[in-house]
Amino acid sequence: MTELEAGRAETLVPARDGAALHRYRDVLIALVAFAVLASLPLLSGSKALLDFVIRCSAYGLFATSLNLLVGYTGLTSFGHGMFFGLGAYSFGLIMQKLGVPIPVAFIATLAITAVIAAVIGAICVRLKEIYFAFVTLAFQMLIHSTILSWASFTGGDQGLRGGIPRPTFLGINLADHVHLYIASCALLILGLLAMRQIAQSPFGYTLRMIRDNAARASFLGIDVWRAKLTVFVLAALFASMGGMVMALFVSGAYPEFAYWTISGEGIFINMLGGVSTFLGPMVGTVLLLLLNDTVTRFTEYHGIVLGVVILFFALGLRKGLLDFTAEWFAHRRDAGEGR
Amino acid sequence: MDLDALAGCLSSSSCLVTQTTSGLIIGMLLFLVAVGLTLIFGVLKIVNFSHGAFYMFGAYFAMTAYQLTGSFALAMLAGAAGTAILGLIFERVFMSRVYGADVLMQLLVCYAFVLIFDDVVRLIWGPEFRSMGMPAAFQVMPLFIAGGVVPPYYLLLIGVALVAAIVLGIGLSRSRIGKVIRAAAHNPGMVSALGINTGLIYGGVFALGGMLAGLAGALAAPVRSLTPGMGFSVLIESFIVTVIGGMGSILGALIGALLLGLIRSYGSLGFPLFTEGLMYLFMVIVLVSKPTGLFGKEAA
């Protein structure tokens, strides 16, 4: 719905200028958002608040990358969490065993993720709908089982313990809480900006066409398999970034990071925030983490509370919060214009 | 990895009998859960992510009924009938609202109920492990077949699941109700135009699926420990079964369940830590070579 509105607005300006304008606007918004987040430690001394934002960065990167698959391409992955876990474990293992500088480990982890995602994706993306969902789930559980059974390398069900070394690089000391906070925010904003560019690029519109009518896209000469594989690998990279932020934050990696529930939460976050607006998953992330934190404080039966909230969104609103709001505003504007 | 243990077992008849029987009971329980899942998918086109909860409720209902009455038959009845009623209510009140909606919405409603049901069980029966115990009638000498030990209860379990498979198979292909159900799966609009209440059929199929999962839970209660969340691993495994066998195929569910049971039972000897991994590996191999599963028909 909102894409349609945007499309209508864009026809007023010549297309190329419109795209450039949008790009400048996105960069500007990103800079402002980063400035606001970065000034937070100056305004408030609350460590809990900074921790909350770091967790939001990790899950936000993961959930938004999942939406590249679910919302933009129509690929319902049930195993996207494997790349979150893969990022956390690869990064942690490289830092623990090789002791290389953090940026090197970061790049190496992205490279490892890209290779594994390309192999898994090549198998998965030719399957449709429910079969795609289950084969991704199977791969996720395969990786989870491997982590559990390869105890000599991964620490098994104990996880990667002993802390992840965080040597200073370029004057950045990630062992320092505020430095880690700023770095997480920077990764989040950069990741979101990159994903926004992907979503708004011609490739992003190709993905939407594949979602809406794969046969038509194929007739128009698009290699659907290759486009799906590309977005699968790209989404995996950003999920892996989220995993790295998480590994840095908890200074370790645990099998739960690669368990199917991470994927389930990712889907839930997307549904909570909305899948047809770019920032929907971010809104969902903040909502879910807030909900988790407050509910667990009041009752040990948070499954019931969470379940009822999900039911409210699924049966009541029938869409995520940001989607709902965006449509409500669009509807009101249309009514105002007398249409 | 412990390939010596696997090879040692394969060359001993007593070990073969023991492992095969244990593979068969795992497979048969899985079949009962998976066949309900595949039926619900085939007719309602819904992937019931909360199916494992019915297995869990079946086990808890059976345990409670057994503790109250001391009768094994009543325990089985409570497990099956209780979950059938639960399935009917669940379908009519909640699932029927998301028919035709996005697959994600349906999954989300089911996911919500997985969370809710697990907590409800914790509220009612407590968070700790519970056990029903083997009924006195089956606390007899085990059978010895070719040197392998087979408890009589295992035979009952395999028998019940086989009867269910045969009744379902024949019922769906031969009886009038079975034909109506298959027609509703194929073309609900036409069936409804002929004056048949499709809502009733959908509710009935969901109740039947819930009942089969509940029966599996009740049958498993004497041999497994009960805990909130016990439905989840069963759910994942029965998903693997239905996907391997082909969504919607009853024969596929049977073969898939037996294969998976045997993989589990022999895999636990050869790859004790990677048994679960073997199942996922098997699923990936099947899906890569035949994307619709072994007996799936629809083009993927």
XYZ file of C-alpha atoms in Angstrom:
639
model
C 0.000 0.000 0.000
C 2.670 2.449 1.064
C 4.872 1.379 -1.839
C 2.046 2.341 -4.183
C 1.730 5.719 -2.525
C 5.467 6.256 -2.825
C 5.341 5.244 -6.479
C 2.597 7.778 -7.140
C 4.540 10.568 -5.442
C 7.667 9.745 -7.428
C 5.988 10.271 -10.778
C 5.750 13.982 -9.985
C 9.550 14.373 -10.173
C 11.650 12.929 -13.006
C 12.513 9.407 -11.903
C 16.294 9.746 -11.563
C 16.169 12.956 -9.537
C 13.505 11.370 -7.331
C 15.721 8.379 -6.561
C 18.677 10.644 -5.798
C 16.527 12.818 -3.539
C 15.341 9.752 -1.667
C 18.904 8.591 -1.237
C 20.026 11.937 0.234
C 16.995 11.964 2.493
C 17.756 8.428 3.749
C 21.394 9.313 4.459
C 20.278 12.447 6.288
C 17.785 10.494 8.410
C 20.501 7.920 9.181
C 22.954 10.639 10.260
C 20.360 12.269 12.529
C 19.401 8.899 14.012
C 23.047 8.065 14.679
C 23.634 11.488 16.273
C 20.643 11.013 18.569
C 21.715 7.479 19.567
C 25.350 8.513 20.027
C 24.422 11.398 22.324
C 22.377 9.094 24.576
C 25.299 8.233 26.930
C 25.794 11.969 27.504
C 22.147 12.512 28.450
C 21.616 9.457 30.601
C 24.037 7.482 32.721
C 21.756 4.435 32.687
C 23.710 1.311 31.738
C 20.462 -0.615 31.320
C 19.290 1.799 28.615
C 22.531 1.421 26.652
C 22.312 -2.384 27.016
C 18.783 -2.212 25.674
C 19.904 -0.278 22.587
C 22.786 -2.730 21.970
C 20.340 -5.661 22.087
C 18.010 -3.724 19.775
C 20.936 -3.304 17.353
C 21.679 -7.028 17.294
C 18.049 -8.128 16.894
C 17.155 -5.165 14.666
C 19.841 -6.040 12.114
C 18.674 -9.645 12.199
C 14.943 -8.883 11.906
C 15.325 -6.258 9.176
C 17.502 -8.624 7.144
C 14.855 -11.333 7.545
C 12.313 -8.888 6.151
C 14.385 -8.570 2.965
C 13.404 -12.210 2.465
C 9.888 -12.294 3.948
C 8.466 -8.888 3.101
C 10.323 -7.980 -0.070
C 10.873 -11.335 -1.775
C 8.090 -13.447 -0.272
C 10.556 -16.069 0.970
C 9.376 -17.205 4.404
C 12.600 -18.447 5.931
C 12.252 -20.424 9.123
C 15.975 -20.828 9.476
C 17.310 -17.297 9.173
C 18.509 -17.554 12.775
C 21.247 -19.937 11.599
C 23.132 -16.947 10.186
C 22.716 -15.046 13.448
C 24.245 -18.028 15.264
C 26.856 -18.525 12.557
C 27.943 -14.888 12.871
C 28.234 -15.103 16.638
C 30.145 -18.411 16.595
C 32.462 -17.619 13.662
C 33.383 -14.243 15.126
C 33.853 -15.639 18.629
C 35.928 -18.597 17.444
C 38.147 -16.474 15.205
C 38.791 -14.007 18.020
C 39.425 -16.725 20.606
C 41.605 -19.041 18.515
C 43.411 -16.721 16.094
C 43.631 -13.468 18.058
C 43.429 -11.311 14.921
C 42.320 -7.645 15.084
C 38.551 -7.183 15.378
C 38.009 -5.700 11.872
C 39.788 -8.693 10.332
C 37.599 -11.117 12.287
C 34.558 -9.077 11.250
C 35.384 -9.300 7.540
C 36.382 -12.972 7.827
C 33.053 -13.790 9.495
C 31.143 -12.038 6.704
C 33.149 -14.032 4.153
C 32.430 -17.334 5.921
C 28.728 -16.432 6.167
C 28.592 -15.534 2.470
C 30.102 -18.874 1.410
C 27.853 -20.972 3.677
C 24.763 -18.921 2.768
C 25.520 -19.344 -0.935
C 25.719 -23.140 -0.562
C 22.597 -23.438 1.613
C 20.723 -20.847 -0.426
C 21.501 -22.566 -3.716
C 19.687 -25.631 -2.372
C 16.823 -23.807 -0.638
C 15.679 -21.073 -3.003
C 14.481 -23.405 -5.716
C 11.866 -24.736 -3.303
C 8.558 -22.955 -2.871
C 6.672 -21.620 0.120
C 6.222 -24.213 2.817
C 8.988 -26.472 1.485
C 11.388 -23.525 1.513
C 10.354 -22.760 5.104
C 11.023 -26.320 6.229
C 14.252 -26.932 4.420
C 15.664 -23.700 5.894
C 14.455 -24.892 9.292
C 16.208 -28.223 8.697
C 19.472 -26.478 7.818
C 19.160 -24.344 10.935
C 18.700 -27.407 13.124
C 21.548 -29.150 11.300
C 23.857 -26.282 12.233
C 22.470 -26.303 15.772
C 23.114 -30.055 16.065
C 26.612 -29.583 14.694
C 27.361 -26.912 17.298
C 26.056 -29.202 20.051
C 27.897 -32.314 18.900
C 31.225 -30.736 17.928
C 31.933 -29.954 21.563
C 35.741 -29.930 21.278
C 35.553 -26.993 18.869
C 32.390 -25.102 19.831
C 32.058 -25.930 23.528
C 28.871 -27.951 22.901
C 25.871 -27.035 25.032
C 28.070 -24.889 27.294
C 28.616 -22.441 24.456
C 31.749 -20.454 23.662
C 32.774 -19.444 27.130
C 35.818 -17.726 28.503
C 34.952 -14.404 26.928
C 35.783 -13.015 23.533
C 39.024 -10.972 23.535
C 38.386 -7.380 22.480
C 41.729 -5.745 21.695
C 41.761 -2.022 20.939
C 41.869 -1.046 17.263
C 42.037 2.488 15.763
C 41.544 3.879 19.224
C 38.287 1.957 19.646
C 38.176 -0.193 22.759
C 35.144 -2.491 22.543
C 35.776 -3.735 26.078
C 34.620 -0.279 27.136
C 30.850 -0.184 27.502
C 30.315 3.201 25.828
C 32.645 2.314 22.937
C 30.770 -0.952 22.418
C 27.499 0.966 22.522
C 28.617 3.505 19.886
C 30.017 0.730 17.679
C 26.734 -1.223 17.902
C 24.726 1.869 16.976
C 27.057 2.595 14.064
C 26.737 -0.980 12.771
C 22.969 -0.820 13.125
C 22.626 2.495 11.282
C 25.085 1.498 8.546
C 23.359 -1.878 8.164
C 19.905 -0.298 7.973
C 21.112 2.271 5.446
C 22.673 -0.437 3.281
C 19.522 -2.558 3.436
C 17.411 0.503 2.615
C 19.566 1.086 -0.482
C 19.117 -2.561 -1.494
C 15.348 -2.347 -1.004
C 15.036 0.890 -3.013
C 17.401 -0.185 -5.810
C 16.210 -1.671 -9.130
C 17.254 -5.024 -7.631
C 14.896 -4.346 -4.707
C 12.026 -3.746 -7.132
C 12.939 -6.949 -8.960
C 12.538 -8.760 -5.634
C 9.051 -7.278 -5.177
C 8.101 -8.423 -8.663
C 9.316 -11.940 -7.867
C 7.222 -11.865 -4.692
C 4.109 -10.710 -6.521
C 4.470 -12.726 -9.723
C 7.523 -14.922 -10.176
C 6.307 -16.266 -13.517
C 6.003 -12.757 -14.953
C 9.466 -11.830 -13.689
C 10.831 -14.926 -15.356
C 9.104 -14.072 -18.670
C 10.645 -10.608 -18.513
C 14.060 -12.231 -18.627
C 14.938 -12.120 -14.925
C 16.920 -15.027 -13.536
C 14.618 -15.631 -10.564
C 16.840 -18.265 -8.973
C 19.879 -15.990 -9.066
C 17.960 -12.977 -7.698
C 16.566 -15.069 -4.827
C 20.006 -16.515 -4.078
C 21.547 -13.032 -4.083
C 19.042 -11.670 -1.594
C 19.386 -14.841 0.507
C 23.157 -14.263 0.798
C 22.771 -10.502 1.387
C 20.208 -11.078 4.142
C 22.512 -13.689 5.702
C 25.349 -11.130 5.857
C 23.262 -8.631 7.836
C 21.933 -11.370 10.141
C 25.532 -12.408 10.719
C 26.369 -8.795 11.638
C 23.575 -8.936 14.208
C 25.079 -12.155 15.585
C 28.494 -10.490 15.898
C 27.026 -7.562 17.833
C 25.351 -10.088 20.134
C 28.596 -12.070 20.593
C 30.457 -8.885 21.481
C 27.711 -7.859 23.895
C 27.533 -11.132 25.873
C 31.227 -11.867 25.219
C 30.466 -15.374 24.048
C 28.202 -17.447 21.839
C 25.605 -19.978 22.927
C 23.743 -22.748 21.080
C 20.460 -20.867 21.643
C 21.751 -18.265 19.162
C 21.460 -20.900 16.448
C 18.273 -22.560 17.701
C 15.040 -22.363 15.698
C 13.416 -20.083 18.305
C 15.640 -17.205 17.124
C 14.080 -17.580 13.683
C 10.619 -17.797 15.251
C 11.261 -14.605 17.177
C 12.504 -12.935 13.988
C 9.264 -13.789 12.184
C 7.274 -12.657 15.199
C 9.182 -9.344 15.338
C 8.399 -8.768 11.669
C 4.713 -9.478 12.138
C 4.632 -7.292 15.226
C 6.205 -4.269 13.524
C 5.064 -4.763 9.946
C 6.537 -6.280 6.790
C 5.556 -3.735 4.149
C 7.271 -0.746 5.738
C 11.060 -0.685 5.830
C 11.322 0.235 9.514
C 8.548 -2.177 10.579
C 11.024 -4.818 11.830
C 12.871 -2.156 13.871
C 9.602 -1.127 15.536
C 8.854 -4.823 16.137
C 12.281 -5.361 17.705
C 11.810 -2.527 20.180
C 8.267 -3.720 20.969
C 9.297 -7.355 21.542
C 12.312 -6.530 23.697
C 10.279 -4.051 25.760
C 7.494 -6.599 26.092
C 9.926 -9.371 27.096
C 11.658 -7.181 29.659
C 8.479 -5.900 31.312
C 6.498 -9.153 31.210
C 9.292 -11.295 32.655
C 9.483 -8.814 35.524
C 5.846 -9.357 36.478
C 5.115 -13.005 35.806
C 6.939 -16.227 35.108
C 4.158 -17.193 32.708
C 5.246 -14.763 30.033
C 4.330 -17.245 27.285
C 0.644 -16.629 27.988
C 1.032 -12.838 27.889
C 3.187 -12.936 24.755
C 0.751 -15.353 23.104
C -2.227 -13.104 23.796
C -0.351 -10.098 22.382
C 0.488 -12.080 19.232
C -3.165 -13.083 18.895
C -4.161 -9.437 19.187
C -1.870 -8.539 16.275
C -2.696 -11.579 14.147
C -6.475 -11.684 14.657
C -7.129 -8.075 15.618
C -4.929 -5.722 13.586
C -4.139 -8.466 11.034
C -0.856 -6.640 10.324
C 2.141 -5.157 12.071
C 1.945 -1.916 14.040
C 3.857 0.291 11.573
C 1.967 -1.152 8.583
C -1.281 -0.508 10.402
C -0.309 3.079 11.235
C 0.955 3.804 7.727
C -2.239 2.485 6.168
C -4.358 4.408 8.626
C -2.607 7.661 7.709
C -2.804 6.905 3.982
C -6.495 6.191 4.367
C -7.076 9.423 6.264
C -5.173 11.467 3.691
C -7.198 9.928 0.875
C -10.410 10.711 2.743
C -9.207 14.290 3.264
C -8.629 14.684 -0.465
C -12.197 13.573 -1.042
C -11.331 10.325 -2.817
C 30.943 -41.071 16.092
C 30.997 -44.694 17.133
C 30.806 -46.797 13.996
C 32.141 -49.884 15.791
C 29.058 -49.952 18.013
C 26.836 -49.678 14.944
C 28.684 -52.464 13.115
C 28.642 -54.620 16.251
C 24.895 -54.196 16.522
C 24.236 -54.947 12.865
C 25.977 -58.323 13.261
C 24.053 -59.343 16.375
C 20.488 -60.595 16.041
C 19.472 -59.646 19.582
C 20.658 -56.074 19.095
C 18.961 -55.914 15.691
C 15.622 -56.924 17.228
C 15.946 -54.456 20.115
C 16.967 -51.520 17.941
C 14.398 -52.257 15.245
C 11.603 -52.501 17.811
C 12.603 -49.260 19.429
C 12.829 -47.653 15.988
C 9.356 -48.974 15.199
C 7.741 -47.540 18.329
C 9.372 -44.159 17.769
C 8.185 -44.359 14.168
C 4.642 -45.401 15.066
C 4.194 -42.611 17.609
C 5.579 -40.173 15.075
C 3.219 -41.535 12.454
C 0.167 -40.872 14.635
C 1.240 -37.261 15.157
C 2.378 -36.730 11.584
C -0.690 -38.247 9.940
C -2.880 -35.716 11.769
C -0.594 -32.946 10.599
C -0.677 -34.168 7.014
C -4.492 -34.574 7.090
C -4.983 -31.035 8.399
C -2.602 -29.710 5.758
C -4.197 -31.751 3.000
C -7.764 -30.679 3.740
C -7.501 -27.276 5.432
C -4.261 -26.128 3.712
C -3.069 -25.030 7.150
C 0.346 -25.808 8.567
C -0.595 -26.504 12.144
C 2.454 -25.371 14.062
C 0.631 -26.005 17.350
C 0.161 -29.714 16.590
C 2.815 -30.740 19.113
C 0.708 -29.179 21.864
C -2.034 -31.739 21.207
C 0.484 -34.526 21.703
C 1.487 -32.900 24.984
C -2.120 -32.477 26.137
C -2.890 -36.095 25.203
C -0.083 -37.267 27.475
C -1.114 -35.038 30.398
C -4.828 -35.907 30.048
C -3.944 -39.601 30.040
C -1.710 -39.271 33.091
C -4.392 -37.415 35.052
C -7.143 -39.846 34.063
C -4.914 -42.790 34.981
C -4.094 -41.321 38.378
C -7.796 -40.628 39.054
C -9.291 -43.887 37.820
C -6.412 -46.354 37.637
C -7.777 -47.581 34.315
C -5.447 -47.703 31.328
C -8.335 -47.784 28.841
C -9.924 -44.681 30.367
C -6.544 -42.940 30.257
C -6.243 -43.592 26.514
C -9.831 -42.446 26.004
C -9.202 -39.245 27.965
C -6.089 -38.508 25.919
C -7.825 -39.044 22.582
C -11.254 -37.546 23.324
C -9.890 -34.602 25.313
C -7.613 -33.492 22.503
C -10.348 -34.051 19.910
C -12.599 -31.594 21.763
C -9.689 -29.184 22.206
C -8.913 -29.397 18.491
C -12.522 -28.697 17.549
C -12.716 -25.612 19.794
C -9.310 -24.369 18.627
C -10.268 -24.698 14.971
C -13.752 -23.185 15.243
C -12.817 -20.263 17.497
C -9.352 -19.295 16.248
C -8.037 -21.038 13.140
C -11.257 -20.536 11.155
C -10.586 -16.788 11.332
C -7.347 -16.979 9.370
C -8.389 -19.256 6.483
C -7.269 -17.717 3.223
C -5.048 -15.261 5.111
C -1.307 -15.021 4.696
C 0.549 -18.215 5.672
C 2.528 -16.084 8.106
C -0.661 -15.062 9.940
C -1.671 -18.709 10.340
C 1.775 -19.639 11.605
C 1.689 -16.725 13.999
C -1.661 -17.747 15.503
C -0.292 -21.270 15.978
C 2.959 -19.943 17.447
C 0.942 -17.871 19.920
C -0.855 -21.024 21.022
C 2.393 -22.986 21.368
C 3.488 -20.339 23.898
C 0.093 -20.222 25.612
C -0.433 -24.005 25.782
C 3.042 -24.650 27.222
C 2.371 -22.133 29.969
C -1.120 -23.494 30.617
C 0.394 -26.936 31.174
C 2.979 -25.427 33.521
C 0.178 -23.679 35.410
C -1.957 -26.815 35.787
C 0.587 -29.619 36.141
C 3.704 -27.740 37.271
C 7.023 -27.178 35.505
C 8.786 -30.344 36.654
C 9.103 -33.681 34.865
C 6.143 -36.012 35.532
C 5.653 -39.653 34.724
C 2.567 -41.797 34.385
C 4.232 -45.130 35.056
C 3.648 -48.421 33.288
C 0.124 -49.788 33.979
C 0.090 -53.023 36.031
C -1.422 -54.994 33.152
C 1.799 -54.538 31.151
C 4.227 -55.169 33.975
C 4.764 -58.720 32.814
C 7.701 -60.692 31.457
C 9.051 -59.193 28.223
C 9.057 -61.292 25.091
C 12.323 -62.635 23.749
C 12.556 -62.611 19.985
C 15.805 -63.962 18.541
C 17.539 -62.945 21.757
C 16.169 -59.395 21.694
C 14.019 -58.042 24.521
C 10.594 -56.686 23.494
C 8.265 -55.336 26.195
C 4.624 -56.326 25.528
C 3.578 -52.676 25.747
C 5.647 -51.964 22.628
C 3.606 -54.521 20.716
C 0.359 -52.889 21.837
C 1.688 -49.502 20.769
C 2.720 -50.741 17.333
C -0.610 -52.561 16.969
C -2.724 -49.504 17.835
C -0.814 -47.298 15.409
C -1.095 -49.908 12.638
C -4.863 -50.203 13.190
C -5.156 -46.409 13.069
C -3.193 -46.328 9.820
C -5.355 -48.998 8.197
C -8.671 -47.492 9.388
C -7.616 -44.058 8.178
C -6.366 -45.298 4.839
C -9.484 -47.341 4.092
C -11.827 -44.784 5.660
C -10.538 -41.973 3.483
C -10.467 -43.934 0.257
C -13.668 -45.992 0.618
C -16.212 -44.496 3.024
C -18.695 -41.778 2.117
C -17.323 -39.374 4.723
C -13.818 -40.039 3.424
C -14.925 -39.169 -0.101
C -16.578 -35.958 1.091
C -13.396 -35.013 2.965
C -11.256 -35.648 -0.104
C -13.701 -33.659 -2.211
C -13.541 -30.785 0.291
C -9.757 -30.864 0.109
C -9.939 -30.679 -3.670
C -12.688 -28.139 -4.175
C -14.344 -26.719 -1.051
C -16.527 -24.334 -3.046
C -18.156 -27.174 -4.980
C -18.684 -29.265 -1.856
C -20.294 -26.345 -0.105
C -22.504 -25.652 -3.155
C -23.761 -29.245 -2.889
C -25.197 -28.368 0.493
C -22.493 -29.909 2.649
C -21.343 -27.898 5.633
C -17.619 -27.389 4.951
C -17.144 -25.701 8.333
C -18.233 -28.972 9.925
C -15.773 -30.935 7.790
C -12.911 -28.600 8.618
C -13.715 -28.763 12.327
C -14.045 -32.539 12.111
C -10.731 -33.017 10.325
C -8.963 -30.745 12.813
C -10.543 -32.655 15.711
C -9.483 -35.957 14.114
C -5.927 -34.678 13.693
C -5.882 -33.441 17.278
C -7.264 -36.767 18.460
C -4.536 -38.766 16.698
C -1.823 -36.552 18.193
C -3.495 -36.844 21.603
C -3.678 -40.632 21.262
C 0.039 -40.682 20.432
C 0.726 -38.592 23.529
C -1.424 -40.883 25.676
C 0.321 -43.988 24.303
C 3.708 -42.386 24.927
C 2.846 -41.329 28.485
C 3.772 -44.667 30.131
C 7.166 -44.850 28.408
C 8.301 -41.236 28.293
C 8.578 -38.454 30.837
C 6.101 -35.591 30.617
C 7.187 -31.985 30.641
C 5.783 -28.686 29.362
C 7.292 -28.115 25.951
C 7.516 -31.869 25.274
C 5.392 -31.324 22.182
C 7.990 -29.297 20.420
C 10.579 -31.912 19.495
C 7.736 -34.201 18.422
C 6.336 -31.394 16.283
C 9.638 -30.795 14.527
C 10.101 -34.516 13.927
C 6.582 -34.952 12.596
C 7.168 -31.995 10.290
C 10.230 -33.782 8.977
C 8.078 -36.888 8.496
C 5.359 -35.075 6.575
C 7.866 -33.203 4.445
C 9.874 -36.356 3.683
C 6.710 -38.329 2.914
C 5.089 -35.504 0.955
C 2.622 -33.097 2.575
C -0.876 -34.531 2.403
C 0.092 -38.153 1.794
C -0.918 -40.716 4.446
C 1.245 -43.492 3.018
C 4.108 -40.985 2.860
C 3.605 -40.182 6.537
C 3.769 -43.891 7.428
C 6.930 -44.576 5.435
C 8.556 -41.306 6.515
C 7.794 -42.002 10.185
C 9.211 -45.528 10.055
C 12.363 -44.366 8.259
C 12.883 -41.606 10.792
C 12.266 -43.972 13.724
C 14.898 -46.375 12.395
C 17.359 -43.531 11.731
C 16.892 -42.376 15.314
C 17.274 -45.794 16.846
C 20.306 -46.921 14.804
C 21.746 -43.393 14.645
C 21.857 -43.244 18.446
C 24.321 -46.153 18.313
C 26.594 -44.901 15.546
C 26.325 -41.138 16.089
C 25.199 -40.661 19.695
C 25.601 -36.869 19.682
C 24.533 -36.268 16.110
C 21.320 -38.354 16.024
C 19.134 -35.299 15.536
C 21.518 -33.936 12.936
C 21.103 -37.186 10.979
C 17.340 -36.604 10.720
C 17.787 -33.096 9.391
C 20.471 -34.299 7.002
C 18.084 -36.985 5.746
C 15.339 -34.404 5.217
C 17.680 -32.137 3.293
C 18.817 -35.021 1.088
C 15.218 -36.060 0.327
C 14.081 -32.512 -0.407
C 17.064 -31.778 -2.603
C 16.481 -34.871 -4.712
C 12.676 -34.666 -4.675
C 11.342 -31.277 -3.593
C 7.779 -32.506 -2.971
C 8.821 -35.382 -0.733
C 8.748 -39.085 -1.509
C 4.990 -39.352 -2.105
C 4.064 -35.717 -2.708
C 2.135 -34.988 -5.873
C 1.739 -31.240 -6.202
C 4.458 -29.516 -8.232
C 6.861 -27.473 -6.153
